[in-house]
């Protein structure tokens, strides 16, 4: 049996901040096993039936967070010289067991997935699972129609052969690219291989889940159950990137 403080339990079960949880508890809106509880510091079994304003919630020991990573921030828990992405999380989201599932370069922005679920992260990242990741790339030079075919065939990065990727030309120097793997600096190296250079890169989507555009750079929020399914529904083996 796992026990935790009521404010932590409510914050987790309803995806709200610890402060909001405390307010609702103090306001008499939270019940545990049918009994209204107003003391946020009391501990309860995480499997207890918890309701807030009449809605039942479920405590999860695994958490999934979407962050809008700003430029200049490193994908790490701590860093000696630069701001670390996990340090940007609000205090009530911070946990010692969180890590980043799929790091972004320091100058890449956008959808950073933070979790404490190792098996889930493995599935998201494994090239065998083909979870698509979509990036918006701004290029130094004009895109060529032939780039689309080159990406679809699978770009060679020296000894490494990339799986087929989808390249959509958005404008002369802006492209949307979808890859199903995460090689080191992959998008930048793929464009370099076709004679172009990435000048700005943003991850827009993981699986079928898009970055919440209401999140300002550096903001983070919990991923809902429905959204989690949108990532997981892509966890099947397939041969192509479509
Ligand atoms: N590809 C890159 O080149 N950089 C990233 O940050 C992510 C994908």
JSON list of C-alpha atoms and ligand atoms in Angstrom, two decimals:
[
{"chain": "A", "resi": 1, "resn": "UNK", "atom": "CA", "xyz": [0.00, 0.00, 0.00]},
{"chain": "A", "resi": 2, "resn": "UNK", "atom": "CA", "xyz": [1.39, 3.43, -1.01]},
{"chain": "A", "resi": 3, "resn": "UNK", "atom": "CA", "xyz": [0.40, 6.40, 1.13]},
{"chain": "A", "resi": 4, "resn": "UNK", "atom": "CA", "xyz": [0.74, 10.07, 0.31]},
{"chain": "A", "resi": 5, "resn": "UNK", "atom": "CA", "xyz": [-0.36, 13.50, 1.56]},
{"chain": "A", "resi": 6, "resn": "UNK", "atom": "CA", "xyz": [-3.85, 14.55, 0.53]},
{"chain": "A", "resi": 7, "resn": "UNK", "atom": "CA", "xyz": [-2.71, 17.64, -1.41]},
{"chain": "A", "resi": 8, "resn": "UNK", "atom": "CA", "xyz": [-0.22, 15.52, -3.38]},
{"chain": "A", "resi": 9, "resn": "UNK", "atom": "CA", "xyz": [-2.87, 12.88, -4.04]},
{"chain": "A", "resi": 10, "resn": "UNK", "atom": "CA", "xyz": [-5.41, 15.45, -5.27]},
{"chain": "A", "resi": 11, "resn": "UNK", "atom": "CA", "xyz": [-2.84, 17.33, -7.37]},
{"chain": "A", "resi": 12, "resn": "UNK", "atom": "CA", "xyz": [-1.83, 14.06, -9.05]},
{"chain": "A", "resi": 13, "resn": "UNK", "atom": "CA", "xyz": [-5.35, 12.65, -9.53]},
{"chain": "A", "resi": 14, "resn": "UNK", "atom": "CA", "xyz": [-6.81, 15.84, -11.03]},
{"chain": "A", "resi": 15, "resn": "UNK", "atom": "CA", "xyz": [-3.73, 17.22, -12.83]},
{"chain": "A", "resi": 16, "resn": "UNK", "atom": "CA", "xyz": [-3.82, 20.45, -10.87]},
{"chain": "A", "resi": 17, "resn": "UNK", "atom": "CA", "xyz": [-1.09, 22.31, -8.98]},
{"chain": "A", "resi": 18, "resn": "UNK", "atom": "CA", "xyz": [-0.46, 21.62, -5.30]},
{"chain": "A", "resi": 19, "resn": "UNK", "atom": "CA", "xyz": [-1.76, 25.13, -4.50]},
{"chain": "A", "resi": 20, "resn": "UNK", "atom": "CA", "xyz": [-5.02, 24.50, -6.37]},
{"chain": "A", "resi": 21, "resn": "UNK", "atom": "CA", "xyz": [-5.35, 21.15, -4.58]},
{"chain": "A", "resi": 22, "resn": "UNK", "atom": "CA", "xyz": [-4.87, 22.81, -1.20]},
{"chain": "A", "resi": 23, "resn": "UNK", "atom": "CA", "xyz": [-7.52, 25.44, -2.04]},
{"chain": "A", "resi": 24, "resn": "UNK", "atom": "CA", "xyz": [-10.06, 22.79, -3.03]},
{"chain": "A", "resi": 25, "resn": "UNK", "atom": "CA", "xyz": [-9.31, 20.71, 0.06]},
{"chain": "A", "resi": 26, "resn": "UNK", "atom": "CA", "xyz": [-9.68, 23.77, 2.34]},
{"chain": "A", "resi": 27, "resn": "UNK", "atom": "CA", "xyz": [-12.92, 24.62, 0.53]},
{"chain": "A", "resi": 28, "resn": "UNK", "atom": "CA", "xyz": [-14.42, 21.26, 1.49]},
{"chain": "A", "resi": 29, "resn": "UNK", "atom": "CA", "xyz": [-14.56, 20.06, -2.13]},
{"chain": "A", "resi": 30, "resn": "UNK", "atom": "CA", "xyz": [-12.51, 16.91, -1.68]},
{"chain": "A", "resi": 31, "resn": "UNK", "atom": "CA", "xyz": [-13.71, 13.55, -0.34]},
{"chain": "A", "resi": 32, "resn": "UNK", "atom": "CA", "xyz": [-11.79, 10.40, 0.41]},
{"chain": "A", "resi": 33, "resn": "UNK", "atom": "CA", "xyz": [-13.93, 7.26, 0.43]},
{"chain": "A", "resi": 34, "resn": "UNK", "atom": "CA", "xyz": [-17.02, 9.44, 0.73]},
{"chain": "A", "resi": 35, "resn": "UNK", "atom": "CA", "xyz": [-15.78, 11.56, 3.67]},
{"chain": "A", "resi": 36, "resn": "UNK", "atom": "CA", "xyz": [-14.98, 15.26, 3.16]},
{"chain": "A", "resi": 37, "resn": "UNK", "atom": "CA", "xyz": [-11.37, 15.96, 4.21]},
{"chain": "A", "resi": 38, "resn": "UNK", "atom": "CA", "xyz": [-10.10, 19.50, 4.86]},
{"chain": "A", "resi": 39, "resn": "UNK", "atom": "CA", "xyz": [-6.61, 18.78, 6.16]},
{"chain": "A", "resi": 40, "resn": "UNK", "atom": "CA", "xyz": [-4.13, 18.71, 3.24]},
{"chain": "A", "resi": 41, "resn": "UNK", "atom": "CA", "xyz": [-1.38, 17.22, 5.38]},
{"chain": "A", "resi": 42, "resn": "UNK", "atom": "CA", "xyz": [-3.24, 13.98, 6.22]},
{"chain": "A", "resi": 43, "resn": "UNK", "atom": "CA", "xyz": [-1.91, 10.87, 4.45]},
{"chain": "A", "resi": 44, "resn": "UNK", "atom": "CA", "xyz": [-4.12, 8.42, 2.55]},
{"chain": "A", "resi": 45, "resn": "UNK", "atom": "CA", "xyz": [-3.71, 5.26, 0.54]},
{"chain": "A", "resi": 46, "resn": "UNK", "atom": "CA", "xyz": [-3.16, 6.28, -3.10]},
{"chain": "A", "resi": 47, "resn": "UNK", "atom": "CA", "xyz": [-5.74, 3.62, -4.09]},
{"chain": "A", "resi": 48, "resn": "UNK", "atom": "CA", "xyz": [-8.47, 5.33, -1.99]},
{"chain": "A", "resi": 49, "resn": "UNK", "atom": "CA", "xyz": [-11.56, 6.64, -3.84]},
{"chain": "A", "resi": 50, "resn": "UNK", "atom": "CA", "xyz": [-10.92, 10.36, -4.30]},
{"chain": "A", "resi": 51, "resn": "UNK", "atom": "CA", "xyz": [-13.47, 12.88, -5.55]},
{"chain": "A", "resi": 52, "resn": "UNK", "atom": "CA", "xyz": [-13.13, 16.61, -6.15]},
{"chain": "A", "resi": 53, "resn": "UNK", "atom": "CA", "xyz": [-16.25, 18.68, -6.78]},
{"chain": "A", "resi": 54, "resn": "UNK", "atom": "CA", "xyz": [-18.12, 15.41, -7.29]},
{"chain": "A", "resi": 55, "resn": "UNK", "atom": "CA", "xyz": [-15.76, 14.08, -9.98]},
{"chain": "A", "resi": 56, "resn": "UNK", "atom": "CA", "xyz": [-13.81, 10.92, -9.29]},
{"chain": "A", "resi": 57, "resn": "UNK", "atom": "CA", "xyz": [-10.07, 10.96, -9.99]},
{"chain": "A", "resi": 58, "resn": "UNK", "atom": "CA", "xyz": [-7.34, 8.33, -10.13]},
{"chain": "A", "resi": 59, "resn": "UNK", "atom": "CA", "xyz": [-3.90, 8.65, -8.58]},
{"chain": "A", "resi": 60, "resn": "UNK", "atom": "CA", "xyz": [-1.11, 7.56, -10.93]},
{"chain": "A", "resi": 61, "resn": "UNK", "atom": "CA", "xyz": [2.37, 6.70, -9.84]},
{"chain": "A", "resi": 62, "resn": "UNK", "atom": "CA", "xyz": [3.49, 7.37, -13.41]},
{"chain": "A", "resi": 63, "resn": "UNK", "atom": "CA", "xyz": [3.38, 10.94, -14.67]},
{"chain": "A", "resi": 64, "resn": "UNK", "atom": "CA", "xyz": [3.65, 12.35, -18.19]},
{"chain": "A", "resi": 65, "resn": "UNK", "atom": "CA", "xyz": [4.44, 16.00, -18.76]},
{"chain": "A", "resi": 66, "resn": "UNK", "atom": "CA", "xyz": [4.58, 18.11, -21.92]},
{"chain": "A", "resi": 67, "resn": "UNK", "atom": "CA", "xyz": [7.01, 21.05, -21.84]},
{"chain": "A", "resi": 68, "resn": "UNK", "atom": "CA", "xyz": [7.48, 23.76, -24.43]},
{"chain": "A", "resi": 69, "resn": "UNK", "atom": "CA", "xyz": [11.27, 23.80, -24.39]},
{"chain": "A", "resi": 70, "resn": "UNK", "atom": "CA", "xyz": [12.75, 27.26, -24.94]},
{"chain": "A", "resi": 71, "resn": "UNK", "atom": "CA", "xyz": [15.88, 27.89, -26.97]},
{"chain": "A", "resi": 72, "resn": "UNK", "atom": "CA", "xyz": [19.17, 27.82, -25.02]},
{"chain": "A", "resi": 73, "resn": "UNK", "atom": "CA", "xyz": [17.92, 25.29, -22.46]},
{"chain": "A", "resi": 74, "resn": "UNK", "atom": "CA", "xyz": [19.59, 21.89, -22.23]},
{"chain": "A", "resi": 75, "resn": "UNK", "atom": "CA", "xyz": [17.57, 18.65, -22.13]},
{"chain": "A", "resi": 76, "resn": "UNK", "atom": "CA", "xyz": [18.77, 17.57, -18.71]},
{"chain": "A", "resi": 77, "resn": "UNK", "atom": "CA", "xyz": [17.86, 17.51, -15.03]},
{"chain": "A", "resi": 78, "resn": "UNK", "atom": "CA", "xyz": [20.81, 19.73, -14.04]},
{"chain": "A", "resi": 79, "resn": "UNK", "atom": "CA", "xyz": [23.61, 21.53, -15.84]},
{"chain": "A", "resi": 80, "resn": "UNK", "atom": "CA", "xyz": [26.61, 23.52, -14.63]},
{"chain": "A", "resi": 81, "resn": "UNK", "atom": "CA", "xyz": [26.62, 26.17, -17.35]},
{"chain": "A", "resi": 82, "resn": "UNK", "atom": "CA", "xyz": [23.15, 26.38, -18.90]},
{"chain": "A", "resi": 83, "resn": "UNK", "atom": "CA", "xyz": [19.55, 26.24, -17.72]},
{"chain": "A", "resi": 84, "resn": "UNK", "atom": "CA", "xyz": [18.36, 22.63, -17.45]},
{"chain": "A", "resi": 85, "resn": "UNK", "atom": "CA", "xyz": [14.86, 21.86, -18.75]},
{"chain": "A", "resi": 86, "resn": "UNK", "atom": "CA", "xyz": [13.75, 19.99, -15.62]},
{"chain": "A", "resi": 87, "resn": "UNK", "atom": "CA", "xyz": [14.69, 22.95, -13.45]},
{"chain": "A", "resi": 88, "resn": "UNK", "atom": "CA", "xyz": [11.96, 24.93, -15.26]},
{"chain": "A", "resi": 89, "resn": "UNK", "atom": "CA", "xyz": [9.20, 22.67, -13.94]},
{"chain": "A", "resi": 90, "resn": "UNK", "atom": "CA", "xyz": [7.00, 24.27, -11.30]},
{"chain": "A", "resi": 91, "resn": "UNK", "atom": "CA", "xyz": [7.85, 23.04, -7.80]},
{"chain": "A", "resi": 92, "resn": "UNK", "atom": "CA", "xyz": [4.66, 21.00, -7.49]},
{"chain": "A", "resi": 93, "resn": "UNK", "atom": "CA", "xyz": [5.55, 19.02, -10.65]},
{"chain": "A", "resi": 94, "resn": "UNK", "atom": "CA", "xyz": [9.14, 18.31, -9.65]},
{"chain": "A", "resi": 95, "resn": "UNK", "atom": "CA", "xyz": [9.92, 14.71, -8.63]},
{"chain": "A", "resi": 96, "resn": "UNK", "atom": "CA", "xyz": [13.27, 13.06, -8.15]},
{"chain": "A", "resi": 97, "resn": "UNK", "atom": "CA", "xyz": [12.46, 10.25, -10.63]},
{"chain": "A", "resi": 98, "resn": "UNK", "atom": "CA", "xyz": [11.64, 12.37, -13.71]},
{"chain": "A", "resi": 99, "resn": "UNK", "atom": "CA", "xyz": [13.66, 12.18, -16.90]},
{"chain": "A", "resi": 100, "resn": "UNK", "atom": "CA", "xyz": [13.36, 13.39, -20.49]},
{"chain": "A", "resi": 101, "resn": "UNK", "atom": "CA", "xyz": [12.10, 10.90, -23.09]},
{"chain": "A", "resi": 102, "resn": "UNK", "atom": "CA", "xyz": [13.77, 12.07, -26.29]},
{"chain": "A", "resi": 103, "resn": "UNK", "atom": "CA", "xyz": [16.16, 14.96, -25.77]},
{"chain": "A", "resi": 104, "resn": "UNK", "atom": "CA", "xyz": [16.29, 18.04, -27.97]},
{"chain": "A", "resi": 105, "resn": "UNK", "atom": "CA", "xyz": [19.42, 20.01, -28.84]},
{"chain": "A", "resi": 106, "resn": "UNK", "atom": "CA", "xyz": [20.09, 23.17, -26.84]},
{"chain": "A", "resi": 107, "resn": "UNK", "atom": "CA", "xyz": [18.94, 25.39, -29.72]},
{"chain": "A", "resi": 108, "resn": "UNK", "atom": "CA", "xyz": [15.92, 23.24, -30.63]},
{"chain": "A", "resi": 109, "resn": "UNK", "atom": "CA", "xyz": [12.57, 24.34, -29.21]},
{"chain": "A", "resi": 110, "resn": "UNK", "atom": "CA", "xyz": [9.20, 22.68, -28.71]},
{"chain": "A", "resi": 111, "resn": "UNK", "atom": "CA", "xyz": [7.65, 19.48, -27.40]},
{"chain": "A", "resi": 112, "resn": "UNK", "atom": "CA", "xyz": [9.73, 17.89, -24.66]},
{"chain": "A", "resi": 113, "resn": "UNK", "atom": "CA", "xyz": [8.25, 14.81, -23.02]},
{"chain": "A", "resi": 114, "resn": "UNK", "atom": "CA", "xyz": [9.05, 14.34, -19.35]},
{"chain": "A", "resi": 115, "resn": "UNK", "atom": "CA", "xyz": [8.07, 11.19, -17.47]},
{"chain": "A", "resi": 116, "resn": "UNK", "atom": "CA", "xyz": [9.06, 8.71, -14.77]},
{"chain": "A", "resi": 117, "resn": "UNK", "atom": "CA", "xyz": [7.80, 5.73, -16.80]},
{"chain": "A", "resi": 118, "resn": "UNK", "atom": "CA", "xyz": [10.85, 3.90, -18.16]},
{"chain": "A", "resi": 119, "resn": "UNK", "atom": "CA", "xyz": [8.94, 1.31, -20.19]},
{"chain": "A", "resi": 120, "resn": "UNK", "atom": "CA", "xyz": [6.84, 4.00, -21.85]},
{"chain": "A", "resi": 121, "resn": "UNK", "atom": "CA", "xyz": [9.95, 6.05, -22.70]},
{"chain": "A", "resi": 122, "resn": "UNK", "atom": "CA", "xyz": [11.60, 3.00, -24.20]},
{"chain": "A", "resi": 123, "resn": "UNK", "atom": "CA", "xyz": [8.60, 2.42, -26.44]},
{"chain": "A", "resi": 124, "resn": "UNK", "atom": "CA", "xyz": [8.44, 6.04, -27.54]},
{"chain": "A", "resi": 125, "resn": "UNK", "atom": "CA", "xyz": [12.12, 6.09, -28.43]},
{"chain": "A", "resi": 126, "resn": "UNK", "atom": "CA", "xyz": [12.66, 2.63, -29.89]},
{"chain": "A", "resi": 127, "resn": "UNK", "atom": "CA", "xyz": [13.01, 2.87, -33.70]},
{"chain": "A", "resi": 128, "resn": "UNK", "atom": "CA", "xyz": [11.25, -0.52, -33.85]},
{"chain": "A", "resi": 129, "resn": "UNK", "atom": "CA", "xyz": [8.06, 1.07, -32.50]},
{"chain": "A", "resi": 130, "resn": "UNK", "atom": "CA", "xyz": [8.02, 3.72, -35.23]},
{"chain": "A", "resi": 131, "resn": "UNK", "atom": "CA", "xyz": [6.51, 6.48, -33.11]},
{"chain": "A", "resi": 132, "resn": "UNK", "atom": "CA", "xyz": [6.62, 9.49, -35.46]},
{"chain": "A", "resi": 133, "resn": "UNK", "atom": "CA", "xyz": [8.14, 12.76, -34.29]},
{"chain": "A", "resi": 134, "resn": "UNK", "atom": "CA", "xyz": [7.37, 15.84, -36.33]},
{"chain": "A", "resi": 135, "resn": "UNK", "atom": "CA", "xyz": [9.63, 18.90, -36.58]},
{"chain": "A", "resi": 136, "resn": "UNK", "atom": "CA", "xyz": [9.32, 22.28, -38.22]},
{"chain": "A", "resi": 137, "resn": "UNK", "atom": "CA", "xyz": [12.68, 23.23, -39.72]},
{"chain": "A", "resi": 138, "resn": "UNK", "atom": "CA", "xyz": [13.77, 26.62, -41.04]},
{"chain": "A", "resi": 139, "resn": "UNK", "atom": "CA", "xyz": [16.57, 26.27, -43.59]},
{"chain": "A", "resi": 140, "resn": "UNK", "atom": "CA", "xyz": [19.46, 28.44, -44.74]},
{"chain": "A", "resi": 141, "resn": "UNK", "atom": "CA", "xyz": [18.82, 27.71, -48.42]},
{"chain": "A", "resi": 142, "resn": "UNK", "atom": "CA", "xyz": [15.75, 27.07, -50.61]},
{"chain": "A", "resi": 143, "resn": "UNK", "atom": "CA", "xyz": [14.31, 23.56, -50.46]},
{"chain": "A", "resi": 144, "resn": "UNK", "atom": "CA", "xyz": [14.32, 21.44, -53.59]},
{"chain": "A", "resi": 145, "resn": "UNK", "atom": "CA", "xyz": [11.49, 19.18, -54.77]},
{"chain": "A", "resi": 146, "resn": "UNK", "atom": "CA", "xyz": [14.08, 16.39, -55.01]},
{"chain": "A", "resi": 147, "resn": "UNK", "atom": "CA", "xyz": [14.63, 16.64, -51.22]},
{"chain": "A", "resi": 148, "resn": "UNK", "atom": "CA", "xyz": [11.19, 15.07, -50.69]},
{"chain": "A", "resi": 149, "resn": "UNK", "atom": "CA", "xyz": [12.20, 11.92, -52.56]},
{"chain": "A", "resi": 150, "resn": "UNK", "atom": "CA", "xyz": [15.61, 11.76, -50.89]},
{"chain": "A", "resi": 151, "resn": "UNK", "atom": "CA", "xyz": [14.01, 11.88, -47.43]},
{"chain": "A", "resi": 152, "resn": "UNK", "atom": "CA", "xyz": [11.38, 9.29, -48.45]},
{"chain": "A", "resi": 153, "resn": "UNK", "atom": "CA", "xyz": [14.10, 6.89, -49.62]},
{"chain": "A", "resi": 154, "resn": "UNK", "atom": "CA", "xyz": [16.06, 7.22, -46.39]},
{"chain": "A", "resi": 155, "resn": "UNK", "atom": "CA", "xyz": [19.04, 9.53, -46.08]},
{"chain": "A", "resi": 156, "resn": "UNK", "atom": "CA", "xyz": [22.52, 8.10, -45.56]},
{"chain": "A", "resi": 157, "resn": "UNK", "atom": "CA", "xyz": [24.48, 9.75, -42.78]},
{"chain": "A", "resi": 158, "resn": "UNK", "atom": "CA", "xyz": [27.91, 8.30, -43.42]},
{"chain": "A", "resi": 159, "resn": "UNK", "atom": "CA", "xyz": [27.71, 4.71, -42.16]},
{"chain": "A", "resi": 160, "resn": "UNK", "atom": "CA", "xyz": [24.23, 5.23, -40.73]},
{"chain": "A", "resi": 161, "resn": "UNK", "atom": "CA", "xyz": [21.16, 4.72, -42.89]},
{"chain": "A", "resi": 162, "resn": "UNK", "atom": "CA", "xyz": [18.04, 6.62, -41.81]},
{"chain": "A", "resi": 163, "resn": "UNK", "atom": "CA", "xyz": [14.60, 5.09, -42.09]},
{"chain": "A", "resi": 164, "resn": "UNK", "atom": "CA", "xyz": [12.27, 6.75, -44.62]},
{"chain": "A", "resi": 165, "resn": "UNK", "atom": "CA", "xyz": [11.14, 10.19, -43.46]},
{"chain": "A", "resi": 166, "resn": "UNK", "atom": "CA", "xyz": [8.36, 12.44, -44.65]},
{"chain": "A", "resi": 167, "resn": "UNK", "atom": "CA", "xyz": [9.33, 15.91, -45.87]},
{"chain": "A", "resi": 168, "resn": "UNK", "atom": "CA", "xyz": [6.62, 18.46, -46.56]},
{"chain": "A", "resi": 169, "resn": "UNK", "atom": "CA", "xyz": [7.71, 21.75, -48.11]},
{"chain": "A", "resi": 170, "resn": "UNK", "atom": "CA", "xyz": [5.82, 24.48, -46.25]},
{"chain": "A", "resi": 171, "resn": "UNK", "atom": "CA", "xyz": [7.51, 27.42, -47.98]},
{"chain": "A", "resi": 172, "resn": "UNK", "atom": "CA", "xyz": [10.81, 28.07, -49.79]},
{"chain": "A", "resi": 173, "resn": "UNK", "atom": "CA", "xyz": [12.87, 27.69, -46.62]},
{"chain": "A", "resi": 174, "resn": "UNK", "atom": "CA", "xyz": [10.50, 26.03, -44.18]},
{"chain": "A", "resi": 175, "resn": "UNK", "atom": "CA", "xyz": [9.82, 22.29, -44.05]},
{"chain": "A", "resi": 176, "resn": "UNK", "atom": "CA", "xyz": [7.87, 19.92, -41.85]},
{"chain": "A", "resi": 177, "resn": "UNK", "atom": "CA", "xyz": [9.73, 16.64, -41.31]},
{"chain": "A", "resi": 178, "resn": "UNK", "atom": "CA", "xyz": [8.47, 13.44, -39.71]},
{"chain": "A", "resi": 179, "resn": "UNK", "atom": "CA", "xyz": [10.93, 10.80, -38.58]},
{"chain": "A", "resi": 180, "resn": "UNK", "atom": "CA", "xyz": [10.38, 7.53, -36.74]},
{"chain": "A", "resi": 181, "resn": "UNK", "atom": "CA", "xyz": [13.73, 7.38, -34.98]},
{"chain": "A", "resi": 182, "resn": "UNK", "atom": "CA", "xyz": [15.96, 9.71, -33.00]},
{"chain": "A", "resi": 183, "resn": "UNK", "atom": "CA", "xyz": [19.55, 9.60, -34.20]},
{"chain": "A", "resi": 184, "resn": "UNK", "atom": "CA", "xyz": [22.00, 12.18, -32.84]},
{"chain": "A", "resi": 185, "resn": "UNK", "atom": "CA", "xyz": [21.24, 15.61, -34.43]},
{"chain": "A", "resi": 186, "resn": "UNK", "atom": "CA", "xyz": [19.23, 13.65, -36.98]},
{"chain": "A", "resi": 187, "resn": "UNK", "atom": "CA", "xyz": [17.21, 16.42, -38.64]},
{"chain": "A", "resi": 188, "resn": "UNK", "atom": "CA", "xyz": [20.19, 18.76, -38.90]},
{"chain": "A", "resi": 189, "resn": "UNK", "atom": "CA", "xyz": [22.37, 16.00, -40.35]},
{"chain": "A", "resi": 190, "resn": "UNK", "atom": "CA", "xyz": [19.68, 14.92, -42.83]},
{"chain": "A", "resi": 191, "resn": "UNK", "atom": "CA", "xyz": [19.40, 18.44, -44.24]},
{"chain": "A", "resi": 192, "resn": "UNK", "atom": "CA", "xyz": [23.19, 18.77, -44.28]},
{"chain": "A", "resi": 193, "resn": "UNK", "atom": "CA", "xyz": [23.29, 15.56, -46.34]},
{"chain": "A", "resi": 194, "resn": "UNK", "atom": "CA", "xyz": [21.12, 17.21, -49.04]},
{"chain": "A", "resi": 195, "resn": "UNK", "atom": "CA", "xyz": [23.24, 20.38, -49.09]},
{"chain": "A", "resi": 196, "resn": "UNK", "atom": "CA", "xyz": [21.17, 22.55, -46.77]},
{"chain": "A", "resi": 197, "resn": "UNK", "atom": "CA", "xyz": [21.52, 23.76, -43.15]},
{"chain": "A", "resi": 198, "resn": "UNK", "atom": "CA", "xyz": [18.94, 24.03, -40.38]},
{"chain": "A", "resi": 199, "resn": "UNK", "atom": "CA", "xyz": [18.82, 27.49, -38.83]},
{"chain": "A", "resi": 200, "resn": "UNK", "atom": "CA", "xyz": [15.88, 26.85, -36.48]},
{"chain": "A", "resi": 201, "resn": "UNK", "atom": "CA", "xyz": [14.18, 23.66, -35.36]},
{"chain": "A", "resi": 202, "resn": "UNK", "atom": "CA", "xyz": [11.02, 23.05, -33.36]},
{"chain": "A", "resi": 203, "resn": "UNK", "atom": "CA", "xyz": [9.46, 19.70, -32.39]},
{"chain": "A", "resi": 204, "resn": "UNK", "atom": "CA", "xyz": [5.74, 20.05, -33.00]},
{"chain": "A", "resi": 205, "resn": "UNK", "atom": "CA", "xyz": [4.41, 16.57, -32.41]},
{"chain": "A", "resi": 206, "resn": "UNK", "atom": "CA", "xyz": [5.10, 13.17, -30.82]},
{"chain": "A", "resi": 207, "resn": "UNK", "atom": "CA", "xyz": [2.91, 10.37, -32.16]},
{"chain": "A", "resi": 208, "resn": "UNK", "atom": "CA", "xyz": [-0.45, 11.96, -32.90]},
{"chain": "A", "resi": 209, "resn": "UNK", "atom": "CA", "xyz": [-0.10, 14.47, -30.05]},
{"chain": "A", "resi": 210, "resn": "UNK", "atom": "CA", "xyz": [0.74, 18.09, -30.93]},
{"chain": "A", "resi": 211, "resn": "UNK", "atom": "CA", "xyz": [2.47, 20.54, -28.63]},
{"chain": "A", "resi": 212, "resn": "UNK", "atom": "CA", "xyz": [-0.15, 22.59, -26.80]},
{"chain": "A", "resi": 213, "resn": "UNK", "atom": "CA", "xyz": [0.36, 25.99, -28.41]},
{"chain": "A", "resi": 214, "resn": "UNK", "atom": "CA", "xyz": [-1.06, 27.74, -25.34]},
{"chain": "A", "resi": 215, "resn": "UNK", "atom": "CA", "xyz": [2.09, 26.70, -23.43]},
{"chain": "A", "resi": 216, "resn": "UNK", "atom": "CA", "xyz": [4.54, 29.60, -23.42]},
{"chain": "A", "resi": 217, "resn": "UNK", "atom": "CA", "xyz": [8.25, 28.73, -23.81]},
{"chain": "A", "resi": 218, "resn": "UNK", "atom": "CA", "xyz": [9.33, 27.10, -20.55]},
{"chain": "A", "resi": 219, "resn": "UNK", "atom": "CA", "xyz": [5.77, 26.20, -19.48]},
{"chain": "A", "resi": 220, "resn": "UNK", "atom": "CA", "xyz": [4.75, 22.62, -18.77]},
{"chain": "A", "resi": 221, "resn": "UNK", "atom": "CA", "xyz": [1.55, 20.76, -18.04]},
{"chain": "A", "resi": 222, "resn": "UNK", "atom": "CA", "xyz": [0.43, 17.19, -17.39]},
{"chain": "A", "resi": 223, "resn": "UNK", "atom": "CA", "xyz": [-0.57, 15.11, -20.39]},
{"chain": "A", "resi": 224, "resn": "UNK", "atom": "CA", "xyz": [-4.16, 13.87, -20.03]},
{"chain": "A", "resi": 225, "resn": "UNK", "atom": "CA", "xyz": [-5.24, 10.23, -20.35]},
{"chain": "A", "resi": 226, "resn": "UNK", "atom": "CA", "xyz": [-6.75, 10.92, -23.78]},
{"chain": "A", "resi": 227, "resn": "UNK", "atom": "CA", "xyz": [-3.57, 12.60, -24.99]},
{"chain": "A", "resi": 228, "resn": "UNK", "atom": "CA", "xyz": [-1.46, 9.74, -23.68]},
{"chain": "A", "resi": 229, "resn": "UNK", "atom": "CA", "xyz": [-3.49, 7.39, -25.84]},
{"chain": "A", "resi": 230, "resn": "UNK", "atom": "CA", "xyz": [-2.69, 9.63, -28.84]},
{"chain": "A", "resi": 231, "resn": "UNK", "atom": "CA", "xyz": [1.00, 8.94, -28.28]},
{"chain": "A", "resi": 232, "resn": "UNK", "atom": "CA", "xyz": [0.55, 5.26, -27.45]},
{"chain": "A", "resi": 233, "resn": "UNK", "atom": "CA", "xyz": [-1.72, 4.50, -30.39]},
{"chain": "A", "resi": 234, "resn": "UNK", "atom": "CA", "xyz": [1.37, 4.79, -32.56]},
{"chain": "A", "resi": 235, "resn": "UNK", "atom": "CA", "xyz": [3.14, 2.05, -30.66]},
{"chain": "A", "resi": 236, "resn": "UNK", "atom": "CA", "xyz": [2.85, -0.66, -33.22]},
{"chain": "A", "resi": 237, "resn": "UNK", "atom": "CA", "xyz": [5.38, -2.18, -35.51]},
{"chain": "A", "resi": 238, "resn": "UNK", "atom": "CA", "xyz": [5.12, -1.19, -39.14]},
{"chain": "A", "resi": 239, "resn": "UNK", "atom": "CA", "xyz": [7.46, -1.10, -42.09]},
{"chain": "A", "resi": 240, "resn": "UNK", "atom": "CA", "xyz": [7.01, 2.43, -43.30]},
{"chain": "A", "resi": 241, "resn": "UNK", "atom": "CA", "xyz": [6.72, 5.91, -41.94]},
{"chain": "A", "resi": 242, "resn": "UNK", "atom": "CA", "xyz": [3.13, 6.43, -43.09]},
{"chain": "B", "resi": 1, "resn": "LIG", "atom": "N1", "xyz": [17.12, 16.48, -34.73]},
{"chain": "B", "resi": 1, "resn": "LIG", "atom": "C1", "xyz": [18.08, 17.41, -34.50]},
{"chain": "B", "resi": 1, "resn": "LIG", "atom": "O1", "xyz": [18.95, 17.64, -35.33]},
{"chain": "B", "resi": 1, "resn": "LIG", "atom": "N2", "xyz": [18.04, 18.08, -33.34]},
{"chain": "B", "resi": 1, "resn": "LIG", "atom": "C2", "xyz": [17.07, 17.90, -32.39]},
{"chain": "B", "resi": 1, "resn": "LIG", "atom": "O2", "xyz": [17.07, 18.56, -31.35]},
{"chain": "B", "resi": 1, "resn": "LIG", "atom": "C3", "xyz": [16.10, 16.93, -32.66]},
{"chain": "B", "resi": 1, "resn": "LIG", "atom": "C4", "xyz": [16.13, 16.23, -33.84]}
]
